[in-house]
Short mmCIF file of C-alpha atoms in Angstrom, two decimals:
data_model
loop_
_atom_site.label_atom_id
_atom_site.label_comp_id
_atom_site.label_asym_id
_atom_site.label_seq_id
_atom_site.Cartn_x
_atom_site.Cartn_y
_atom_site.Cartn_z
CA MET A 1 -31.28 11.07 -70.56
CA VAL A 2 -30.88 8.20 -72.96
CA GLY A 3 -33.52 5.52 -73.38
CA PRO A 4 -37.30 5.67 -73.97
CA ASN A 5 -39.53 8.07 -72.08
CA TYR A 6 -42.45 6.40 -70.37
CA LYS A 7 -45.87 6.56 -71.96
CA ARG A 8 -48.76 4.70 -70.41
CA PRO A 9 -49.76 1.87 -72.78
CA ALA A 10 -53.35 1.58 -73.90
CA ALA A 11 -55.65 -0.94 -72.23
CA PRO A 12 -58.86 -2.57 -73.52
CA VAL A 13 -61.72 -0.44 -72.17
CA PRO A 14 -65.36 -1.01 -73.23
CA VAL A 15 -67.64 1.90 -73.98
CA ALA A 16 -70.28 0.59 -71.57
CA TYR A 17 -70.79 -2.36 -69.27
CA LYS A 18 -72.51 -5.39 -70.77
CA GLU A 19 -74.72 -5.77 -67.72
CA PRO A 20 -77.37 -3.03 -67.54
CA PRO A 21 -78.22 -1.63 -64.10
CA THR A 22 -81.19 -3.19 -62.35
CA ALA A 23 -84.28 -1.24 -61.39
CA THR A 24 -82.79 -0.57 -57.96
CA TYR A 25 -79.70 0.96 -59.47
CA LYS A 26 -81.63 3.03 -61.99
CA GLU A 27 -83.59 4.57 -59.17
CA ALA A 28 -80.48 5.26 -57.08
CA ASP A 29 -79.55 8.88 -56.58
CA GLY A 30 -76.40 9.78 -58.44
CA TRP A 31 -76.55 6.99 -61.04
CA LYS A 32 -75.41 8.98 -64.04
CA PRO A 33 -72.99 7.05 -66.22
CA ALA A 34 -72.24 10.18 -68.27
CA SER A 35 -71.09 12.08 -65.16
CA PRO A 36 -68.11 10.28 -63.64
CA ASN A 37 -67.71 12.74 -60.76
CA ASP A 38 -71.28 12.19 -59.60
CA ALA A 39 -71.57 8.44 -60.07
CA GLN A 40 -68.91 7.13 -57.77
CA ILE A 41 -68.44 5.92 -54.23
CA LYS A 42 -66.60 8.45 -52.11
CA GLY A 43 -64.72 8.09 -48.87
CA LYS A 44 -65.80 5.35 -46.48
CA TRP A 45 -67.78 3.11 -48.81
CA TRP A 46 -69.16 0.87 -46.05
CA GLU A 47 -71.31 3.75 -44.76
CA ILE A 48 -73.79 3.14 -47.62
CA TYR A 49 -75.10 0.21 -45.53
CA ASN A 50 -76.10 2.54 -42.67
CA ASP A 51 -74.87 0.12 -39.99
CA PRO A 52 -73.00 1.79 -37.09
CA ALA A 53 -71.63 -1.55 -35.85
CA LEU A 54 -70.17 -2.30 -39.28
CA ASN A 55 -68.74 1.22 -39.47
CA ALA A 56 -66.94 0.78 -36.14
CA LEU A 57 -65.42 -2.54 -37.20
CA GLU A 58 -64.31 -1.22 -40.60
CA GLU A 59 -62.50 1.71 -39.01
CA GLN A 60 -60.29 -0.73 -37.08
CA VAL A 61 -59.04 -2.57 -40.17
CA ALA A 62 -56.81 0.27 -41.36
CA VAL A 63 -55.48 0.82 -37.83
CA ASN A 64 -55.02 -2.66 -36.39
CA ASN A 65 -54.97 -5.24 -39.19
CA GLN A 66 -51.50 -6.77 -39.09
CA ASN A 67 -51.31 -7.44 -42.83
CA VAL A 68 -52.12 -3.79 -43.51
CA LEU A 69 -49.51 -2.68 -40.97
CA ALA A 70 -46.93 -4.91 -42.66
CA LEU A 71 -47.66 -3.26 -46.02
CA GLU A 72 -47.42 0.17 -44.41
CA ALA A 73 -43.94 -0.77 -43.23
CA GLN A 74 -43.07 -1.94 -46.73
CA TYR A 75 -44.19 1.42 -48.08
CA ARG A 76 -41.93 3.22 -45.60
CA GLU A 77 -39.14 0.92 -46.71
CA ALA A 78 -39.83 1.80 -50.36
CA ARG A 79 -39.75 5.53 -49.54
CA ALA A 80 -36.40 5.11 -47.81
CA ALA A 81 -35.12 3.37 -50.94
CA THR A 82 -35.82 6.54 -52.92
CA GLN A 83 -33.48 8.43 -50.58
CA VAL A 84 -30.81 5.82 -51.20
CA ALA A 85 -31.24 6.28 -54.96
CA ARG A 86 -31.16 10.09 -54.73
CA ALA A 87 -27.87 10.01 -52.80
CA ALA A 88 -26.12 8.89 -56.00
CA LEU A 89 -26.65 12.37 -57.46
CA PHE A 90 -24.29 13.95 -54.94
CA PRO A 91 -20.54 13.69 -54.22
CA THR A 92 -19.20 11.32 -51.62
CA VAL A 93 -16.84 12.81 -49.02
CA SER A 94 -14.84 10.67 -46.65
CA THR A 95 -11.97 10.92 -44.20
CA ALA A 96 -9.71 8.43 -42.47
CA PRO A 97 -7.34 10.02 -39.90
CA ALA A 98 -4.48 7.75 -38.91
CA ILE A 99 -1.37 7.60 -36.75
CA THR A 100 1.03 4.90 -37.84
CA GLU A 101 4.41 3.78 -36.68
CA SER A 102 6.70 1.89 -39.04
CA ARG A 103 10.15 0.42 -39.00
CA VAL A 104 12.07 -0.79 -42.02
CA GLY A 105 14.58 -3.62 -41.97
CA GLY A 106 18.08 -3.05 -40.58
CA SER A 107 21.31 -2.73 -42.58
CA THR A 108 24.99 -3.66 -42.18
CA THR A 109 28.21 -1.62 -42.39
CA ALA A 110 31.19 -2.42 -44.61
CA ASN A 111 32.84 -4.42 -41.85
CA GLY A 112 29.67 -6.44 -41.30
CA ALA A 113 28.37 -4.70 -38.22
CA ALA A 114 24.56 -4.58 -37.91
CA VAL A 115 22.84 -1.21 -37.87
CA SER A 116 19.26 -1.09 -36.57
CA SER A 117 16.67 1.13 -38.22
CA ALA A 118 14.79 3.85 -36.40
CA LEU A 119 11.03 4.03 -35.80
CA HIS A 120 9.11 6.34 -38.11
CA THR A 121 5.78 7.89 -37.02
CA ALA A 122 3.36 9.35 -39.56
CA TYR A 123 0.37 11.52 -38.72
CA THR A 124 -2.18 11.80 -41.56
CA PHE A 125 -5.54 13.56 -41.80
CA PRO A 126 -6.86 13.02 -45.34
CA LEU A 127 -10.11 14.21 -46.92
CA SER A 128 -11.29 12.71 -50.19
CA ALA A 129 -14.25 13.48 -52.43
CA SER A 130 -15.54 11.79 -55.55
CA TRP A 131 -18.46 12.47 -57.84
CA ALA A 132 -19.74 10.73 -60.94
CA PRO A 133 -21.93 13.21 -62.88
CA ASP A 134 -25.13 11.68 -64.22
CA LEU A 135 -24.25 12.39 -67.84
CA TRP A 136 -26.72 9.97 -69.44
CA GLY A 137 -29.56 9.93 -66.90
CA SER A 138 -28.84 6.54 -65.37
CA VAL A 139 -29.07 7.83 -61.81
CA ARG A 140 -32.14 9.95 -62.51
CA ARG A 141 -33.89 7.04 -64.18
CA ASN A 142 -33.06 4.85 -61.21
CA ILE A 143 -34.57 7.45 -58.88
CA THR A 144 -37.71 7.52 -61.04
CA ALA A 145 -37.84 3.72 -61.11
CA VAL A 146 -37.49 3.42 -57.35
CA SER A 147 -40.07 6.17 -56.83
CA ALA A 148 -42.52 4.46 -59.18
CA ALA A 149 -41.97 1.22 -57.26
CA ALA A 150 -42.74 3.10 -54.03
CA GLN A 151 -45.94 4.42 -55.59
CA ALA A 152 -46.82 0.85 -56.60
CA THR A 153 -46.29 -0.22 -52.98
CA ALA A 154 -48.60 2.58 -51.83
CA ALA A 155 -51.26 1.37 -54.27
CA GLN A 156 -50.79 -2.21 -53.05
CA LEU A 157 -51.30 -0.95 -49.51
CA GLU A 158 -54.61 0.66 -50.54
CA ASN A 159 -55.61 -2.51 -52.37
CA ALA A 160 -54.92 -4.56 -49.23
CA ARG A 161 -57.03 -2.18 -47.14
CA LEU A 162 -59.88 -2.55 -49.62
CA LEU A 163 -59.48 -6.33 -49.68
CA TYR A 164 -59.59 -6.75 -45.91
CA GLN A 165 -62.36 -4.19 -45.45
CA SER A 166 -64.42 -6.01 -48.08
CA GLU A 167 -63.69 -9.36 -46.46
CA LEU A 168 -64.82 -8.01 -43.11
CA ALA A 169 -68.07 -6.65 -44.57
CA GLN A 170 -68.82 -9.97 -46.27
CA ASP A 171 -68.09 -11.93 -43.09
CA TYR A 172 -70.28 -9.46 -41.19
CA PHE A 173 -73.27 -10.01 -43.48
CA LEU A 174 -72.72 -13.77 -43.59
CA LEU A 175 -72.68 -13.80 -39.77
CA HIS A 176 -75.92 -11.84 -39.55
CA GLY A 177 -77.38 -14.04 -42.28
CA LEU A 178 -76.86 -16.92 -39.85
CA ASP A 179 -78.46 -14.81 -37.10
CA THR A 180 -81.47 -14.34 -39.36
CA GLN A 181 -81.67 -18.07 -40.03
CA TYR A 182 -81.35 -18.77 -36.31
CA ASP A 183 -84.21 -16.37 -35.60
CA LEU A 184 -86.33 -18.11 -38.25
CA LEU A 185 -85.53 -21.58 -36.90
CA ASN A 186 -86.22 -20.48 -33.35
CA THR A 187 -89.62 -19.14 -34.38
CA THR A 188 -90.23 -22.31 -36.37
CA VAL A 189 -89.37 -24.51 -33.37
CA GLN A 190 -91.92 -22.63 -31.29
CA SER A 191 -94.50 -23.20 -34.00
CA TYR A 192 -93.59 -26.87 -34.25
CA LEU A 193 -93.95 -27.25 -30.50
CA GLU A 194 -97.49 -25.93 -30.81
CA TYR A 195 -98.14 -28.48 -33.54
CA LEU A 196 -96.66 -31.17 -31.29
CA THR A 197 -98.99 -30.16 -28.47
CA LEU A 198 -101.94 -30.23 -30.89
CA THR A 199 -100.95 -33.69 -32.15
CA ARG A 200 -100.52 -35.08 -28.65
CA ASP A 201 -103.93 -33.71 -27.66
CA ARG A 202 -105.48 -35.33 -30.73
CA PHE A 203 -103.69 -38.59 -29.95
CA ALA A 204 -105.03 -38.48 -26.38
CA GLY A 205 -108.49 -37.90 -27.80
CA GLY A 206 -108.12 -40.88 -30.13
CA VAL A 207 -108.32 -38.90 -33.36
CA ALA A 208 -104.60 -39.13 -34.20
CA SER A 209 -102.08 -41.94 -34.17
CA ASP A 210 -98.79 -42.20 -32.35
CA LEU A 211 -97.18 -41.96 -35.80
CA ASP A 212 -98.40 -38.37 -36.03
CA VAL A 213 -96.86 -37.64 -32.63
CA ALA A 214 -93.54 -39.20 -33.61
CA GLN A 215 -93.48 -37.22 -36.86
CA ALA A 216 -94.22 -33.97 -35.00
CA GLU A 217 -91.45 -34.73 -32.49
CA SER A 218 -89.03 -35.46 -35.33
CA GLN A 219 -89.80 -32.08 -36.91
CA VAL A 220 -89.02 -30.31 -33.64
CA TYR A 221 -85.77 -32.14 -32.98
CA THR A 222 -84.51 -31.81 -36.55
CA THR A 223 -85.13 -28.08 -36.58
CA GLN A 224 -83.50 -27.66 -33.18
CA SER A 225 -80.46 -29.54 -34.50
CA ASP A 226 -80.27 -27.27 -37.55
CA MET A 227 -80.51 -24.25 -35.29
CA GLN A 228 -77.68 -25.46 -33.04
CA ASP A 229 -75.49 -26.26 -36.04
CA LEU A 230 -75.53 -22.62 -37.13
CA GLY A 231 -73.43 -21.78 -34.08
CA VAL A 232 -70.32 -23.36 -35.59
CA LEU A 233 -70.23 -21.11 -38.66
CA ARG A 234 -71.26 -18.06 -36.68
CA ALA A 235 -68.37 -18.50 -34.28
CA GLN A 236 -65.95 -18.89 -37.18
CA TYR A 237 -67.15 -15.69 -38.85
CA GLU A 238 -66.92 -13.82 -35.55
CA HIS A 239 -63.36 -15.07 -35.02
CA ALA A 240 -62.40 -14.07 -38.58
CA ILE A 241 -63.77 -10.56 -38.04
CA ALA A 242 -61.79 -10.26 -34.79
CA VAL A 243 -58.54 -11.16 -36.56
CA LEU A 244 -59.31 -8.73 -39.41
CA THR A 245 -59.60 -5.96 -36.82
CA GLY A 246 -56.31 -6.98 -35.21
CA ARG A 247 -57.74 -8.53 -32.06
CA PRO A 248 -57.74 -12.02 -30.55
CA PRO A 249 -61.09 -13.79 -31.09
CA ALA A 250 -61.72 -13.81 -27.34
CA GLU A 251 -61.89 -10.01 -27.29
CA LEU A 252 -64.74 -9.57 -29.76
CA THR A 253 -68.41 -10.38 -29.41
CA ILE A 254 -70.85 -9.29 -32.11
CA ALA A 255 -74.49 -8.90 -31.14
CA SER A 256 -77.09 -10.86 -33.06
CA VAL A 257 -78.90 -8.87 -35.76
CA VAL A 258 -81.65 -9.98 -38.14
CA LEU A 259 -81.17 -8.93 -41.76
CA LYS A 260 -84.18 -7.16 -43.20
CA ASN A 261 -83.15 -4.65 -45.82
CA PRO A 262 -81.89 -5.46 -49.33
CA PRO A 263 -78.50 -4.10 -50.37
CA PRO A 264 -78.30 -0.39 -51.19
CA ALA A 265 -77.67 0.74 -54.73
CA VAL A 266 -73.96 1.10 -55.53
CA PRO A 267 -73.23 4.03 -57.87
CA ILE A 268 -71.90 2.65 -61.16
CA ASN A 269 -69.45 4.80 -63.09
CA VAL A 270 -68.50 4.71 -66.76
CA PRO A 271 -66.05 1.85 -67.55
CA SER A 272 -63.13 4.16 -68.39
CA ALA A 273 -63.22 5.57 -64.85
CA LEU A 274 -62.38 2.12 -63.49
CA LEU A 275 -58.74 2.62 -64.55
CA GLU A 276 -58.49 5.47 -62.04
CA ARG A 277 -60.54 3.81 -59.31
CA ARG A 278 -58.81 0.49 -58.74
CA PRO A 279 -55.65 0.51 -56.60
CA ASP A 280 -54.47 -2.78 -58.12
CA ILE A 281 -54.61 -1.22 -61.60
CA ALA A 282 -52.67 1.78 -60.28
CA ALA A 283 -50.05 -0.54 -58.78
CA SER A 284 -49.70 -2.42 -62.06
CA GLU A 285 -49.35 0.83 -64.00
CA ARG A 286 -46.63 2.11 -61.66
CA GLN A 287 -44.76 -1.18 -62.08
CA MET A 288 -44.79 -0.52 -65.83
CA ALA A 289 -43.29 2.92 -65.25
CA ALA A 290 -40.53 1.43 -63.09
CA ALA A 291 -39.75 -1.24 -65.71
CA ASN A 292 -39.52 1.40 -68.45
CA GLU A 293 -36.80 3.23 -66.52
CA GLN A 294 -34.74 0.05 -66.39
CA ILE A 295 -34.50 0.18 -70.20
CA GLY A 296 -32.97 3.65 -69.96
CA ILE A 297 -30.54 2.48 -67.28
CA ALA A 298 -29.47 -0.43 -69.48
CA THR A 299 -29.05 1.94 -72.45
CA ALA A 300 -26.85 4.31 -70.42
CA ALA A 301 -24.38 1.48 -69.86
CA TYR A 302 -23.26 1.86 -73.51
CA TYR A 303 -21.89 5.35 -72.82
CA PRO A 304 -18.67 6.35 -71.05
CA SER A 305 -18.73 7.34 -67.41
CA LEU A 306 -16.91 10.30 -65.91
CA ASN A 307 -15.60 10.42 -62.36
CA LEU A 308 -14.27 13.52 -60.64
CA SER A 309 -12.14 12.95 -57.57
CA ALA A 310 -10.09 15.07 -55.23
CA SER A 311 -8.17 14.52 -52.04
CA LEU A 312 -6.39 16.79 -49.62
CA GLY A 313 -5.15 16.63 -46.10
CA LEU A 314 -2.31 16.99 -43.65
CA GLU A 315 0.61 14.64 -43.13
CA ASN A 316 3.68 15.01 -40.90
CA SER A 317 6.03 12.91 -38.85
CA SER A 318 5.66 15.23 -35.88
CA PHE A 319 2.47 15.49 -33.91
CA LEU A 320 3.17 19.13 -33.02
CA LYS A 321 3.60 20.02 -36.68
CA TRP A 322 0.68 17.88 -37.89
CA PHE A 323 -1.78 20.72 -38.33
CA THR A 324 0.58 23.18 -39.99
CA TRP A 325 0.47 24.60 -43.50
CA PRO A 326 3.62 22.83 -44.75
CA SER A 327 2.00 19.47 -43.90
CA ARG A 328 -0.64 19.88 -46.53
CA PHE A 329 -1.07 17.63 -49.57
CA PHE A 330 -3.67 17.39 -52.32
CA SER A 331 -4.53 15.72 -55.59
CA VAL A 332 -7.36 16.35 -58.04
CA GLY A 333 -8.35 15.14 -61.50
CA PRO A 334 -11.05 13.56 -63.65
CA SER A 335 -11.15 10.07 -65.06
CA LEU A 336 -13.13 8.72 -67.98
CA SER A 337 -13.96 5.04 -68.42
CA GLU A 338 -15.65 3.08 -71.17
CA THR A 339 -16.21 -0.64 -71.56
CA LEU A 340 -14.71 -1.78 -74.84
CA PHE A 341 -15.70 -5.45 -74.71
CA ASP A 342 -18.10 -7.34 -72.47
CA ALA A 343 -19.04 -10.34 -74.63
CA GLY A 344 -22.55 -8.99 -75.28
CA ARG A 345 -23.43 -8.45 -71.62
CA ARG A 346 -24.88 -4.94 -72.07
CA ARG A 347 -26.92 -6.02 -75.06
CA ALA A 348 -28.34 -8.92 -73.06
CA VAL A 349 -29.16 -6.66 -70.10
CA LEU A 350 -30.99 -4.26 -72.43
CA THR A 351 -32.94 -7.11 -74.04
CA GLU A 352 -33.80 -8.40 -70.56
CA ALA A 353 -35.09 -4.96 -69.50
CA GLN A 354 -37.21 -4.63 -72.64
CA ALA A 355 -38.70 -8.09 -72.10
CA ALA A 356 -39.42 -7.28 -68.44
CA PHE A 357 -41.24 -4.12 -69.56
CA ASP A 358 -43.35 -6.19 -71.98
CA VAL A 359 -44.22 -8.49 -69.08
CA THR A 360 -45.52 -5.55 -67.03
CA ILE A 361 -47.60 -4.34 -69.99
CA ALA A 362 -49.27 -7.75 -70.31
CA ASN A 363 -49.82 -7.91 -66.55
CA TYR A 364 -51.34 -4.41 -66.58
CA ARG A 365 -53.76 -5.25 -69.38
CA GLN A 366 -54.69 -8.52 -67.70
CA THR A 367 -55.36 -6.66 -64.44
CA VAL A 368 -57.65 -4.27 -66.33
CA LEU A 369 -59.52 -7.14 -68.01
CA THR A 370 -59.92 -8.93 -64.68
CA ALA A 371 -61.28 -5.74 -63.12
CA PHE A 372 -63.95 -5.41 -65.81
CA GLN A 373 -64.81 -9.10 -65.41
CA GLN A 374 -65.30 -8.67 -61.66
CA VAL A 375 -67.58 -5.68 -62.16
CA GLU A 376 -69.62 -7.50 -64.80
CA ASP A 377 -69.81 -10.65 -62.66
CA ASN A 378 -71.20 -8.80 -59.68
CA LEU A 379 -73.56 -6.65 -61.73
CA ALA A 380 -74.94 -9.85 -63.26
CA ALA A 381 -75.19 -11.51 -59.86
CA LEU A 382 -77.10 -8.59 -58.37
CA ARG A 383 -79.43 -8.35 -61.36
CA VAL A 384 -80.24 -12.06 -61.37
CA MET A 385 -80.65 -12.26 -57.60
CA GLU A 386 -82.92 -9.21 -57.56
CA GLU A 387 -85.17 -10.96 -60.06
CA GLU A 388 -84.85 -14.21 -58.12
CA ALA A 389 -85.91 -12.48 -54.91
CA VAL A 390 -89.31 -11.71 -56.45
CA THR A 391 -89.80 -15.38 -57.30
CA VAL A 392 -88.60 -16.58 -53.89
CA ASN A 393 -90.96 -14.21 -52.11
CA ARG A 394 -93.83 -15.63 -54.11
CA SER A 395 -92.68 -19.12 -53.15
CA VAL A 396 -92.67 -18.11 -49.47
CA ASP A 397 -96.21 -16.74 -49.73
CA SER A 398 -97.46 -19.85 -51.52
CA SER A 399 -95.81 -22.26 -49.08
CA ASN A 400 -97.24 -20.38 -46.09
CA ARG A 401 -100.70 -20.54 -47.65
CA ALA A 402 -100.24 -24.28 -48.26
CA LEU A 403 -99.28 -24.76 -44.61
CA THR A 404 -102.35 -22.85 -43.45
CA VAL A 405 -104.65 -24.96 -45.65
CA SER A 406 -103.06 -28.29 -44.70
CA THR A 407 -103.24 -27.40 -41.00
CA ALA A 408 -106.94 -26.57 -41.27
CA GLN A 409 -107.59 -29.84 -43.15
CA TYR A 410 -105.67 -31.82 -40.55
CA LYS A 411 -107.67 -30.26 -37.71
CA ALA A 412 -110.83 -31.08 -39.63
CA GLY A 413 -109.68 -34.66 -40.04
CA THR A 414 -109.76 -34.59 -43.84
CA THR A 415 -106.00 -35.16 -44.34
CA SER A 416 -103.14 -36.90 -42.58
CA TYR A 417 -100.38 -35.26 -40.61
CA LEU A 418 -97.99 -36.11 -43.43
CA ALA A 419 -99.53 -33.30 -45.48
CA VAL A 420 -98.82 -30.88 -42.62
CA ILE A 421 -95.21 -32.06 -42.31
CA THR A 422 -94.69 -31.69 -46.04
CA ALA A 423 -96.12 -28.17 -46.00
CA GLN A 424 -93.99 -27.27 -42.96
CA ALA A 425 -90.79 -28.47 -44.65
CA THR A 426 -91.64 -26.63 -47.86
CA ALA A 427 -92.42 -23.38 -46.02
CA LEU A 428 -89.23 -23.56 -43.94
CA SER A 429 -87.13 -24.32 -47.01
CA ALA A 430 -88.59 -21.37 -48.90
CA GLN A 431 -88.00 -19.02 -45.98
CA ARG A 432 -84.42 -20.18 -45.54
CA THR A 433 -83.83 -19.74 -49.26
CA ALA A 434 -85.09 -16.17 -49.00
CA ILE A 435 -82.67 -15.45 -46.14
CA GLU A 436 -79.75 -17.05 -47.96
CA LEU A 437 -80.60 -15.04 -51.06
CA LEU A 438 -80.70 -11.79 -49.10
CA THR A 439 -77.32 -12.63 -47.59
CA ARG A 440 -75.87 -13.39 -51.01
CA ARG A 441 -77.20 -10.12 -52.37
CA LEU A 442 -75.52 -8.20 -49.57
CA THR A 443 -72.17 -9.95 -50.04
CA ALA A 444 -72.41 -9.50 -53.80
CA SER A 445 -72.94 -5.77 -53.31
CA VAL A 446 -69.76 -5.68 -51.21
CA SER A 447 -67.94 -7.55 -53.99
CA LEU A 448 -69.22 -4.98 -56.48
CA VAL A 449 -67.93 -2.14 -54.32
CA GLN A 450 -64.57 -3.89 -54.14
CA ALA A 451 -64.55 -4.45 -57.91
CA LEU A 452 -65.22 -0.73 -58.42
CA GLY A 453 -62.28 0.21 -56.20
CA GLY A 454 -64.17 1.22 -53.07
CA GLY A 455 -63.86 4.90 -52.26
CA TRP A 456 -60.33 5.20 -53.67
CA ASP A 457 -59.12 6.99 -56.79
CA ALA A 458 -55.74 7.63 -58.38
CA SER A 459 -55.60 11.21 -57.10
CA GLN A 460 -54.90 9.75 -53.64
CA LEU A 461 -51.73 8.05 -54.88
CA PRO A 462 -48.65 9.82 -53.45
CA SER A 463 -46.77 11.88 -56.00
CA MET A 464 -43.11 11.43 -56.92
CA LYS A 465 -42.29 14.36 -54.64
CA ASP A 466 -44.20 12.74 -51.78
CA VAL A 467 -42.42 9.40 -51.99
CA GLN A 468 -39.03 11.10 -52.34
CA SER A 469 -39.51 13.30 -49.27
CA LYS A 470 -37.40 12.37 -46.28
CA THR A 471 -38.85 9.83 -43.90
CA ARG A 472 -38.36 9.77 -40.18
#
């Protein structure tokens, strides 16, 4: 086999992640960066959230998502292509039985009389075989290239599954983040209605002005409006989840759930393990392997090709004597061919293949760098937001205390209702910020899982033998 043998190029891999694990991750069971087999997500990664409803939805993505099904069909197509490539290793046998009648032009005698020709019938039953031995490995390299491309398609299929499963989980948490905000606003409206009743009673007693009543009414209506507005986004997220599970939006209704728990700790592996955990990296690496084989194929074009051919059969002018031993014929012999001049075409094809291989190397290394960036981004996001959550919770406590004090002062007549409204707005804003932060932390944890490759690893990639096996 002429041409270079494939060797996986090196990629930039850091010794450790820049972002250290947060306290939550340090306390997580299995967080051992020195033990790659322990510190990794396994199997169905979404089960770390302990949400049966999410589990049920995630299971449907791999089965019903139309984009995933399209990629599955592309993988089957790629496997069939390996069978097409393998067929070139074997001889081709063909036959073309025929019955023909022919008549040649007439002739004339010496005295000019016309003589008509007779009809001639020929019965032939030929068999022919040809085979071009793979002397320089061109066919075998093509089989390897097509098989590597099929493996890349399989990795792309796994990457699509991970992408859509991650998208579903994020939409799911964003939807329930809205449910949590709705629950908060609903509770707040009930509280504001009590304040409105208090203000109206004070107005009736002459100790409050109509301005206080109008301000209390405005607080109620504004909050109700905000609560109603959440329905638009919630419906959109629900529709998106339905489509991700392969169903029309009308067929899916997701019950309202209030978010309470922070995201679970995601096991973080050593950086070098990421190369074996990400399906997009695996796909890029297999594309490199396929491109390398094209260099060998282009190199083989410089060498002569050998073709062995043979034909045999039966031919007779009589149907009754068609299948008799004297009707036999045969021919057999090899032929050798070599291109002597092609105006530099083969050299250009080889240069093109080498450049294409260099492109795949750069794409592979860029994919690796992007993978590390995504992990670092989400580790940083989770670390910062975990610290921010402590501050936000303090803000919520302080704003609630301010509301309690301002309410007591208003009832005592020592402050105006404006102080109560201000405290109410501050408390509601702090609480909504806390909910939004919790939602962002959950979606960021999903992004981190996606960046780490989910529960996939390169051992699940089909082998060359698997992709070359016959498909039904």
